[in-house]
PDB file of C-alpha atoms in Angstrom:
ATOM      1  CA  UNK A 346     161.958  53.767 -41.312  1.00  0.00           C
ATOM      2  CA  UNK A 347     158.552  51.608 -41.054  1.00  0.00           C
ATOM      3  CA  UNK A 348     160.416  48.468 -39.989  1.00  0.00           C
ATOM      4  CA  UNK A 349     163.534  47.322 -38.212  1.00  0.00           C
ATOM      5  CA  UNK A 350     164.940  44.344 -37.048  1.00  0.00           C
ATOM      6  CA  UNK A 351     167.597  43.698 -34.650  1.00  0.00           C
ATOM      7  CA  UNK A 352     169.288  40.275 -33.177  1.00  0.00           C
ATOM      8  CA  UNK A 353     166.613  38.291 -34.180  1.00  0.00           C
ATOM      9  CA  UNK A 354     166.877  34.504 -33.961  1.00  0.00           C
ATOM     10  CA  UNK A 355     164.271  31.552 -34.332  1.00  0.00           C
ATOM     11  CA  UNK A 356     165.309  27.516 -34.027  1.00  0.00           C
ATOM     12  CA  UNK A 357     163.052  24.545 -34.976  1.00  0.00           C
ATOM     13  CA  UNK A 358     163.647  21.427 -32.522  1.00  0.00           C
ATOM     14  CA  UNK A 359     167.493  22.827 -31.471  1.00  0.00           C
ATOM     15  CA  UNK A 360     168.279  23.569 -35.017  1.00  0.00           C
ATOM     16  CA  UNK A 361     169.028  27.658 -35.457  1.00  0.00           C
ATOM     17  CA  UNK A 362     166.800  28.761 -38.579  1.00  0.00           C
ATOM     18  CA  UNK A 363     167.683  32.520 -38.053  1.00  0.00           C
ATOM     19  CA  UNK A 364     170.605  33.282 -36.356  1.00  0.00           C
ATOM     20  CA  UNK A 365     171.003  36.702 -35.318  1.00  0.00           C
ATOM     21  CA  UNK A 366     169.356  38.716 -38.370  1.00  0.00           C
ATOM     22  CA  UNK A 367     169.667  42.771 -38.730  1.00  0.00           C
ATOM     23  CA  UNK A 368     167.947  44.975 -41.287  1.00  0.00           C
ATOM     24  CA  UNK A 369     166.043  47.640 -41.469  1.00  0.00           C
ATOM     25  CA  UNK A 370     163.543  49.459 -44.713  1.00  0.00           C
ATOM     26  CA  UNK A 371     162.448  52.615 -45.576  1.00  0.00           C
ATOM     27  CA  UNK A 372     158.982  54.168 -46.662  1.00  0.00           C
ATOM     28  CA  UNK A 373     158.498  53.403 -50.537  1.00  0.00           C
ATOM     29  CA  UNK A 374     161.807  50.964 -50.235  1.00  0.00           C
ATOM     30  CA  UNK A 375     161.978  47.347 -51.977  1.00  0.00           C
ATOM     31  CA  UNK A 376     163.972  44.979 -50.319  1.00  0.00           C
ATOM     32  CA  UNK A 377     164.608  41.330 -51.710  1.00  0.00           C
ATOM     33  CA  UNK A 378     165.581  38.792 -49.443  1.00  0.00           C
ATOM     34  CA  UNK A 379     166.828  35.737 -51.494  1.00  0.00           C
ATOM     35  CA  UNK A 380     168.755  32.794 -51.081  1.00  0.00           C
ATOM     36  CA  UNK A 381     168.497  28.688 -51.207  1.00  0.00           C
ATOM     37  CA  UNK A 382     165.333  26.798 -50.067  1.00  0.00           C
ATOM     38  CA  UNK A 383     165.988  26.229 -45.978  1.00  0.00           C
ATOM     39  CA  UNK A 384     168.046  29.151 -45.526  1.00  0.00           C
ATOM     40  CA  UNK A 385     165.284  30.636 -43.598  1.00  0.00           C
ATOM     41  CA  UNK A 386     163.825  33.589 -45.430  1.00  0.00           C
ATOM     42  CA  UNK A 387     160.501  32.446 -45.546  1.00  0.00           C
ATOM     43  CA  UNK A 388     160.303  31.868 -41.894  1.00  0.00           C
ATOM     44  CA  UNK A 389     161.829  35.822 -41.382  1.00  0.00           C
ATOM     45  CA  UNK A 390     158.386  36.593 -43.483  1.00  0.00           C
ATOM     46  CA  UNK A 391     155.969  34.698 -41.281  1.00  0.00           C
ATOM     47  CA  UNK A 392     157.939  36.238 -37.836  1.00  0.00           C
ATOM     48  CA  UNK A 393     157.922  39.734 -39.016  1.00  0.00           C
ATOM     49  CA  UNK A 394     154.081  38.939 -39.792  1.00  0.00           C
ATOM     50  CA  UNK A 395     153.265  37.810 -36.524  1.00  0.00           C
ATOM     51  CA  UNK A 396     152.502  34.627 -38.275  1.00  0.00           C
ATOM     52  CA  UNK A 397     154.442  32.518 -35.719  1.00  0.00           C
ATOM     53  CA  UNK A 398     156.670  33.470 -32.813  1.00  0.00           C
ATOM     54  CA  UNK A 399     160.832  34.391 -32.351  1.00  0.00           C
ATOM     55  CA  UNK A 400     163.168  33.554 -29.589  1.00  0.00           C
ATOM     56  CA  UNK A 401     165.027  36.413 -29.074  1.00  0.00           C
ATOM     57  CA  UNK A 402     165.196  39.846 -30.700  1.00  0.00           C
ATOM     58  CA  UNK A 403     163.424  42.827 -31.411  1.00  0.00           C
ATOM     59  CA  UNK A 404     160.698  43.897 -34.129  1.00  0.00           C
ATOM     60  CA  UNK A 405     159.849  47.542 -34.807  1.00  0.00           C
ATOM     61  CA  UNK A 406     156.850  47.949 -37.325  1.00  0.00           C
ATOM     62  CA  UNK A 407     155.819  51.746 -37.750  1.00  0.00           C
ATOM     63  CA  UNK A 408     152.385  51.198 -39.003  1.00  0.00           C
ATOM     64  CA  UNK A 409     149.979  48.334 -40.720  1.00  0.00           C
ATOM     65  CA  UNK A 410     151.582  45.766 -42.366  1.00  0.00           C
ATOM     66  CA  UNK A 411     149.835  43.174 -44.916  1.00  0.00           C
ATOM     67  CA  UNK A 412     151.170  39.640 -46.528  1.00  0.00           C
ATOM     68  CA  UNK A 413     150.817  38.790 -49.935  1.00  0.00           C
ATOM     69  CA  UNK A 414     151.181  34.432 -50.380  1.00  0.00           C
ATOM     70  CA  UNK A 415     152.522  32.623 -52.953  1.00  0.00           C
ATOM     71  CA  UNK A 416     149.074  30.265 -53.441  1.00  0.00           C
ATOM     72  CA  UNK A 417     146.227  33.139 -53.685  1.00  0.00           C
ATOM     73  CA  UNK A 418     143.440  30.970 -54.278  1.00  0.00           C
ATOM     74  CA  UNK A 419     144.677  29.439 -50.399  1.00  0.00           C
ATOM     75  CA  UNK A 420     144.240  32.691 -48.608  1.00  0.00           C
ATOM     76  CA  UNK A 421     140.117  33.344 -49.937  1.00  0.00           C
ATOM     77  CA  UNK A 422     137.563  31.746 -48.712  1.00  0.00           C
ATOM     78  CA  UNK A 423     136.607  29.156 -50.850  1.00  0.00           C
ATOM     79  CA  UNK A 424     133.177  29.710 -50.190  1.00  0.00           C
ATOM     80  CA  UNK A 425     132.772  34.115 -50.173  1.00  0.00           C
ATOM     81  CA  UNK A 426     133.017  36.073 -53.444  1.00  0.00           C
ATOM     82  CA  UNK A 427     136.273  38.343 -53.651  1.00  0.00           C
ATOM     83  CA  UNK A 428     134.337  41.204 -52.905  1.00  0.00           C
ATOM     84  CA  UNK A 429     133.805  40.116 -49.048  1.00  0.00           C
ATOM     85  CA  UNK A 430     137.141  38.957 -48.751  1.00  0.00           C
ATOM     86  CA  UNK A 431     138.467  42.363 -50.025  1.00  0.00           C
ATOM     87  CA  UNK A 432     136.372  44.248 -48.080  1.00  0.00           C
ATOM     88  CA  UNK A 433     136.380  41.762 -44.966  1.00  0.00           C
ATOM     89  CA  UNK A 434     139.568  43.966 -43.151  1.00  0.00           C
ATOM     90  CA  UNK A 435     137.429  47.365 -43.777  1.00  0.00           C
ATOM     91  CA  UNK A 436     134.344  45.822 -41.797  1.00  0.00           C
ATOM     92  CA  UNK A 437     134.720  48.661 -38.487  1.00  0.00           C
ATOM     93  CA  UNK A 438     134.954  51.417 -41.589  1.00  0.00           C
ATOM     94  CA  UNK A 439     131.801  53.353 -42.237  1.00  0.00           C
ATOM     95  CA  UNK A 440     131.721  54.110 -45.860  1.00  0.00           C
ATOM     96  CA  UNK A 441     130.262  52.334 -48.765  1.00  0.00           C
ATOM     97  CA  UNK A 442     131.980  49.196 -49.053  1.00  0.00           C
ATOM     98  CA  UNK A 443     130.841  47.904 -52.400  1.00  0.00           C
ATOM     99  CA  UNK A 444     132.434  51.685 -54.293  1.00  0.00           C
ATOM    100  CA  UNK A 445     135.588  50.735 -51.812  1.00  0.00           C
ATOM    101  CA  UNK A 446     135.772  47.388 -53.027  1.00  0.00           C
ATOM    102  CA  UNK A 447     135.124  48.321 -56.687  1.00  0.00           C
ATOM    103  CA  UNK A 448     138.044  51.122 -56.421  1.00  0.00           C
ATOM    104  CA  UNK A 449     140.481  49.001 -55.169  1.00  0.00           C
ATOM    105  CA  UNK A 450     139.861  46.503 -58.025  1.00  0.00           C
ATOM    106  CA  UNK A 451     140.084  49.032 -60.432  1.00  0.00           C
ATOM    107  CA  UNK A 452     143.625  50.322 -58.393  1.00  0.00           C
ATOM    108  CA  UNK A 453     145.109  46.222 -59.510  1.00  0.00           C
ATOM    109  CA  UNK A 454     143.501  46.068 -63.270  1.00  0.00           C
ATOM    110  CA  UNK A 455     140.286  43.979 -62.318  1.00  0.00           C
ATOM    111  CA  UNK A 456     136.486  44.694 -63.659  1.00  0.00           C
ATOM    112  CA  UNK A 457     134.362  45.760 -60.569  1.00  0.00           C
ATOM    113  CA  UNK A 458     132.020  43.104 -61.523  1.00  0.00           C
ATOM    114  CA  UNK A 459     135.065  40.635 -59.907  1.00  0.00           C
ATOM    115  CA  UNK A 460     134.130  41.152 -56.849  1.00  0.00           C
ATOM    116  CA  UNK A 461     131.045  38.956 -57.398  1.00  0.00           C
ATOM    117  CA  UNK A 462     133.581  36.198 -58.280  1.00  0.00           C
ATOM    118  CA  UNK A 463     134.672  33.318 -56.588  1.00  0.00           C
ATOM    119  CA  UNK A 464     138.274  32.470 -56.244  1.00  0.00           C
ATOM    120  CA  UNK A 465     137.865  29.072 -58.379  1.00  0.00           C
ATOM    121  CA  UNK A 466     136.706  31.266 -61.042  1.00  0.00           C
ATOM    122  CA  UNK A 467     139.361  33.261 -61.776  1.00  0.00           C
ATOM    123  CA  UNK A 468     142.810  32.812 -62.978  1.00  0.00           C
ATOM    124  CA  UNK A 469     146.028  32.887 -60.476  1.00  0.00           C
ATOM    125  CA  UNK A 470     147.252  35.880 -61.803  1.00  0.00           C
ATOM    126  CA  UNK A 471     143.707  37.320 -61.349  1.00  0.00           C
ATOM    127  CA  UNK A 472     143.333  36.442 -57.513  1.00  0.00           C
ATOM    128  CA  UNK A 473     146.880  37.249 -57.157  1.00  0.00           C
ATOM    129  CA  UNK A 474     146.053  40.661 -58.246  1.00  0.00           C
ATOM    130  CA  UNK A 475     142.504  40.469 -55.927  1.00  0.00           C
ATOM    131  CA  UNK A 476     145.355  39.504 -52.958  1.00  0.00           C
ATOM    132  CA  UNK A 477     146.661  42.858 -54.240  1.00  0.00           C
ATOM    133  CA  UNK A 478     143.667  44.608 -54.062  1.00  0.00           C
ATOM    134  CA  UNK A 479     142.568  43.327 -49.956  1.00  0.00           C
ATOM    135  CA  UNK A 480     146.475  44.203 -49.234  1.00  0.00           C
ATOM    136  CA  UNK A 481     146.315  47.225 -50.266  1.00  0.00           C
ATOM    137  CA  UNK A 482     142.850  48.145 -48.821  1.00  0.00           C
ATOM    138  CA  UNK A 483     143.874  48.930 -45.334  1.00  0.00           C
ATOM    139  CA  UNK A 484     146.506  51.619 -46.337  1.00  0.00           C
ATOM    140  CA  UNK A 485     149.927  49.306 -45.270  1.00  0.00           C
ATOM    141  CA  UNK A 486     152.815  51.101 -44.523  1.00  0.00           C
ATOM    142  CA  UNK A 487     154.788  47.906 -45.750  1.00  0.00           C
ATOM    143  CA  UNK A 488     153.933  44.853 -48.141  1.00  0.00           C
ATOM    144  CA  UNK A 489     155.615  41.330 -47.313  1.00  0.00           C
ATOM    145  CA  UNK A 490     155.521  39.378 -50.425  1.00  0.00           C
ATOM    146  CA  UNK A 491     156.448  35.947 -49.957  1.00  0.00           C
ATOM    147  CA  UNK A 492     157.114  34.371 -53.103  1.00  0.00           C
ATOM    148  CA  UNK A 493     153.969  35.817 -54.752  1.00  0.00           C
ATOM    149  CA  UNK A 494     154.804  35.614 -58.198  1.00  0.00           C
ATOM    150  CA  UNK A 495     156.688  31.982 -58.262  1.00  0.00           C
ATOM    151  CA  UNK A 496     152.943  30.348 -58.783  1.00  0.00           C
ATOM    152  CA  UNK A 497     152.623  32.244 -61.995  1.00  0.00           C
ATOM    153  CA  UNK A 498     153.368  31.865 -65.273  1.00  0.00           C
ATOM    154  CA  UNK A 499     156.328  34.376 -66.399  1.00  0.00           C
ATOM    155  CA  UNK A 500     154.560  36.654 -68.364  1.00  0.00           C
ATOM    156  CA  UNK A 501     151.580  36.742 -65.364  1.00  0.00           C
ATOM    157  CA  UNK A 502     154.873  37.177 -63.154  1.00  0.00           C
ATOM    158  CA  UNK A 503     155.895  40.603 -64.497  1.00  0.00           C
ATOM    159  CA  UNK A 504     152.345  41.958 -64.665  1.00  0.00           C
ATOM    160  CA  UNK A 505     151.893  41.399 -61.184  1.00  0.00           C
ATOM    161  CA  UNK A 506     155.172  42.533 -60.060  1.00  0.00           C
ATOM    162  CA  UNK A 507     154.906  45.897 -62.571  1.00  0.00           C
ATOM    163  CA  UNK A 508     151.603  46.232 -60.545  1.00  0.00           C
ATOM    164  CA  UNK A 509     153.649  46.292 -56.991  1.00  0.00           C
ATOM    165  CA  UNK A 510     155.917  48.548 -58.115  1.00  0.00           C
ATOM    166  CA  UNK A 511     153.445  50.744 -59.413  1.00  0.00           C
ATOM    167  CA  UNK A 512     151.098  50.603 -56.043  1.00  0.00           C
ATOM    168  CA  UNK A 513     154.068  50.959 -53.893  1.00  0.00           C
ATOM    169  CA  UNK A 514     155.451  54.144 -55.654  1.00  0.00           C
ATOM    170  CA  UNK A 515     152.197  55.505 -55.832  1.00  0.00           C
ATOM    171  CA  UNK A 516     151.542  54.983 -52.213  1.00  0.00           C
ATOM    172  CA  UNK A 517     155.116  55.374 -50.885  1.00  0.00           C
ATOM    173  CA  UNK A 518     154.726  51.533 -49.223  1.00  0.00           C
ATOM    174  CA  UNK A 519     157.729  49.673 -48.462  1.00  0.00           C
ATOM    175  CA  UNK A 520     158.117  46.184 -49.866  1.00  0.00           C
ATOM    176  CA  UNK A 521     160.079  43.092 -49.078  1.00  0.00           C
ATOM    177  CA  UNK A 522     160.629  41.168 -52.028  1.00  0.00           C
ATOM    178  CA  UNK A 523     161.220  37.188 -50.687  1.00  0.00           C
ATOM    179  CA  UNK A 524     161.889  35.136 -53.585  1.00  0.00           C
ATOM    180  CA  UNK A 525     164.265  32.260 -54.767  1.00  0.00           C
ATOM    181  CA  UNK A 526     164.730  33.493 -58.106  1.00  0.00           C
ATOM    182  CA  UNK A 527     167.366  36.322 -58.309  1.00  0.00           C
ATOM    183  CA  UNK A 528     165.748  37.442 -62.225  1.00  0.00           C
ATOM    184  CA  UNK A 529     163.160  38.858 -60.895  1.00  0.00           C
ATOM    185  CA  UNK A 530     164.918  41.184 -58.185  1.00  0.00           C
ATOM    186  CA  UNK A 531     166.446  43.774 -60.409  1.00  0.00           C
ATOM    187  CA  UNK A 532     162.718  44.813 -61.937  1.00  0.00           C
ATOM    188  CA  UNK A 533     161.773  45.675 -58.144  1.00  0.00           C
ATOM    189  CA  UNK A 534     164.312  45.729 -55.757  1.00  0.00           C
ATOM    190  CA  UNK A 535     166.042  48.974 -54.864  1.00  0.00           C
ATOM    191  CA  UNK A 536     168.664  46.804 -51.790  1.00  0.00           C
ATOM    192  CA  UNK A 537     169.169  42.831 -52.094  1.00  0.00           C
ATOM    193  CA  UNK A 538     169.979  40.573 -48.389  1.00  0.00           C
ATOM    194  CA  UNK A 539     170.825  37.230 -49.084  1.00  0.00           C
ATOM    195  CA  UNK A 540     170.352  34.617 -46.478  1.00  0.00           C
ATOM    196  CA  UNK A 541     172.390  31.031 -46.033  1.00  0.00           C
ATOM    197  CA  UNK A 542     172.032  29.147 -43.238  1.00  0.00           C
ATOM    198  CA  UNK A 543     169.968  31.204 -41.420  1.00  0.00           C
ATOM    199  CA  UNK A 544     172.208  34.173 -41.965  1.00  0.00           C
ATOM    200  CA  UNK A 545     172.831  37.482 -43.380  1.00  0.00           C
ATOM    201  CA  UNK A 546     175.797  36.819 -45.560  1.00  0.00           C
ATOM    202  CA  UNK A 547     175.243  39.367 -47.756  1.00  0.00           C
ATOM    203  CA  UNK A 548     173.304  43.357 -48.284  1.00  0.00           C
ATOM    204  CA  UNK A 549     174.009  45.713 -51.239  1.00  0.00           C
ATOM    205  CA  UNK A 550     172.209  47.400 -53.658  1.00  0.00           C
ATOM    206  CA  UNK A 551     170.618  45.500 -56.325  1.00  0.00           C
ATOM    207  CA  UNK A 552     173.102  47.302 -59.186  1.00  0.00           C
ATOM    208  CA  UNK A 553     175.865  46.402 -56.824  1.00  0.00           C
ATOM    209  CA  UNK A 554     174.864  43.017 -55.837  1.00  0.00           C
ATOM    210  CA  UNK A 555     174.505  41.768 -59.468  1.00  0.00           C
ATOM    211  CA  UNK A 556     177.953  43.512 -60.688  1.00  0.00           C
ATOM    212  CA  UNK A 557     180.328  42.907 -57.375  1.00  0.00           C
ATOM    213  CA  UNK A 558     178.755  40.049 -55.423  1.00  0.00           C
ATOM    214  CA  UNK A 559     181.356  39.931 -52.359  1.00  0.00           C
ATOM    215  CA  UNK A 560     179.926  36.314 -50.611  1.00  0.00           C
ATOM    216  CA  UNK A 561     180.600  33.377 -51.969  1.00  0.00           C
ATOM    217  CA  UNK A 562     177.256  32.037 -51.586  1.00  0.00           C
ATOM    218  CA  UNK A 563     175.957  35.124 -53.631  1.00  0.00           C
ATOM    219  CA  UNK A 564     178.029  34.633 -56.586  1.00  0.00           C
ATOM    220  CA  UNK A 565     176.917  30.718 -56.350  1.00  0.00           C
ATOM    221  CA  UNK A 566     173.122  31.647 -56.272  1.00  0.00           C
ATOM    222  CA  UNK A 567     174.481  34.352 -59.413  1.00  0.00           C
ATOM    223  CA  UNK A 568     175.792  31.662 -61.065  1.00  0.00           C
ATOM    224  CA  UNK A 569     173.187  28.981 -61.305  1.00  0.00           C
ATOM    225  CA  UNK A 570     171.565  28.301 -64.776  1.00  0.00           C
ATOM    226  CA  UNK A 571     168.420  29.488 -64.153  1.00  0.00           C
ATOM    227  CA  UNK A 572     169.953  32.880 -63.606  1.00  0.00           C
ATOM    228  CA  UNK A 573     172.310  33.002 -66.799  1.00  0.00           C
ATOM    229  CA  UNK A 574     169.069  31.862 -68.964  1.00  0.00           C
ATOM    230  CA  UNK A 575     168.298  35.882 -68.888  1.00  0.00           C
ATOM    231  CA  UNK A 576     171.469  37.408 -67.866  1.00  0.00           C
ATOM    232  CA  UNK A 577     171.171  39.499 -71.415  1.00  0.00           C
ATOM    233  CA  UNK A 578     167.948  41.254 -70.687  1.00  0.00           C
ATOM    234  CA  UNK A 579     169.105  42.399 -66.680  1.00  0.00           C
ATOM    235  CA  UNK A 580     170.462  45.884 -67.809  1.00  0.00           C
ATOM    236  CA  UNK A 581     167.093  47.295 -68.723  1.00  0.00           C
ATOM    237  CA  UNK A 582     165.916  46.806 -65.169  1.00  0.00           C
ATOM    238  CA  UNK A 583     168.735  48.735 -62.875  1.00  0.00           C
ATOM    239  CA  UNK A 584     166.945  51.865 -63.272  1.00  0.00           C
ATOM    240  CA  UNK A 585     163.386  50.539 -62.719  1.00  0.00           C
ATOM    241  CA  UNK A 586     162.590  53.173 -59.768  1.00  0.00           C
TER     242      UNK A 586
END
């Protein structure tokens, strides 16, 4: 297990954001956490990253953890090549940064020369993947990806989320998957939580959530257009581990 979390709650100005949210993942486990803008998955992320503070609970983390945004280009300096922002967390290793730097870009499908690149020079999909790359650099035991693909164009979206699966399998990191758009959980998800008002109202397998949603508010979110407009090609995916 390389992260738990037990009782934890969070409120914003007396309103309860998270109220009293259990889960737990697994080395080389995908977890999606989905549900309705508000229902306070994105704030889960930025706890479990440090990023801001709970009110109550507990937070185990066995190991280095590393965030992946959902705006790339937002997370580089504007003004420092890739390069240095990949190899900025590796500054207290002794080794030779620049054959580091050009592995790891190699590791996400980039040309070494990238990392003389800015971020305004390359593509979204491209710093996404350079995001990848400094992730990845410091050996995580788990990946938080909060909505990191819903920038992207949908053929840019399954590249970078093939590439995820790929690095995480490879390196037996655990993922969780936060996203509003239940299509893309069965092509990486192994287990599925689905918030609503700041609770857990539902946890199942992917296979299982898709074919027996038990809450309501699951088989609402499984019923919304944008998920019937590719309920044909969903099969394929169950088996993507």
């Amino acid at each position: 297990m390389v992260l738990e979390v037990r009782h934890v709650k969070k409120s914003f100005n007396g309103r309860a954001v998270l109220d009293d949210i259990n889960f737990s993942v697994d080395s080389g486990e995908c977890v999606g956490i989905v549900g309705r803008s508000g229902c306070g998955k994105s704030t889960l992320a930025k706890i479990i990253a440090r990023l801001i503070n709970y009110d109550s609970g507990e937070i185990f983390i066995d190991g280095e953890l590393q965030m992946i945004f959902q705006t790339p280009e937002d997370s580089f300096n504007p003004r420092k090549t890739l390069g240095w922002s990949i190899a900025e967390p590796l500054r207290s290793v002794k080794s030779d940064k620049l054959s580091v730097v050009s592995d790891l870009l190699e590791k996400v499908g980039l040309p070494a020369d990238y990392a003389k690149k800015y971020p305004h020079e390359v593509s979204g999909g491209e710093c996404q993947r350079a995001a990848i790359a400094r992730a990845i650099s410091v050996n995580p035991k788990i990946l938080i990806c909060d909505e990191a693909t819903s920038a992207l164009d949908v053929t840019i979206q399954a590249q970078i989320i093939n590439l995820l699966k790929k690095l995480c399998r490879e390196k037996n990191i655990a993922c969780l998957f936060i996203t509003h758009d239940l299509n893309l959980l069965p092509k990486i998800a192994d287990r599925v939580i689905v918030l609503h008002g700041g609770k857990i109202v539902e946890e199942n397998s992917t296979a299982e959530i898709f074919k027996a949603p038990k809450s309501p508010f699951t088989q609402e979110l499984l019923s919304a257009d944008l998920f019937f407009q590719n309920l044909q090609s969903l099969p394929i995916f169950f088996n993507a581990r």
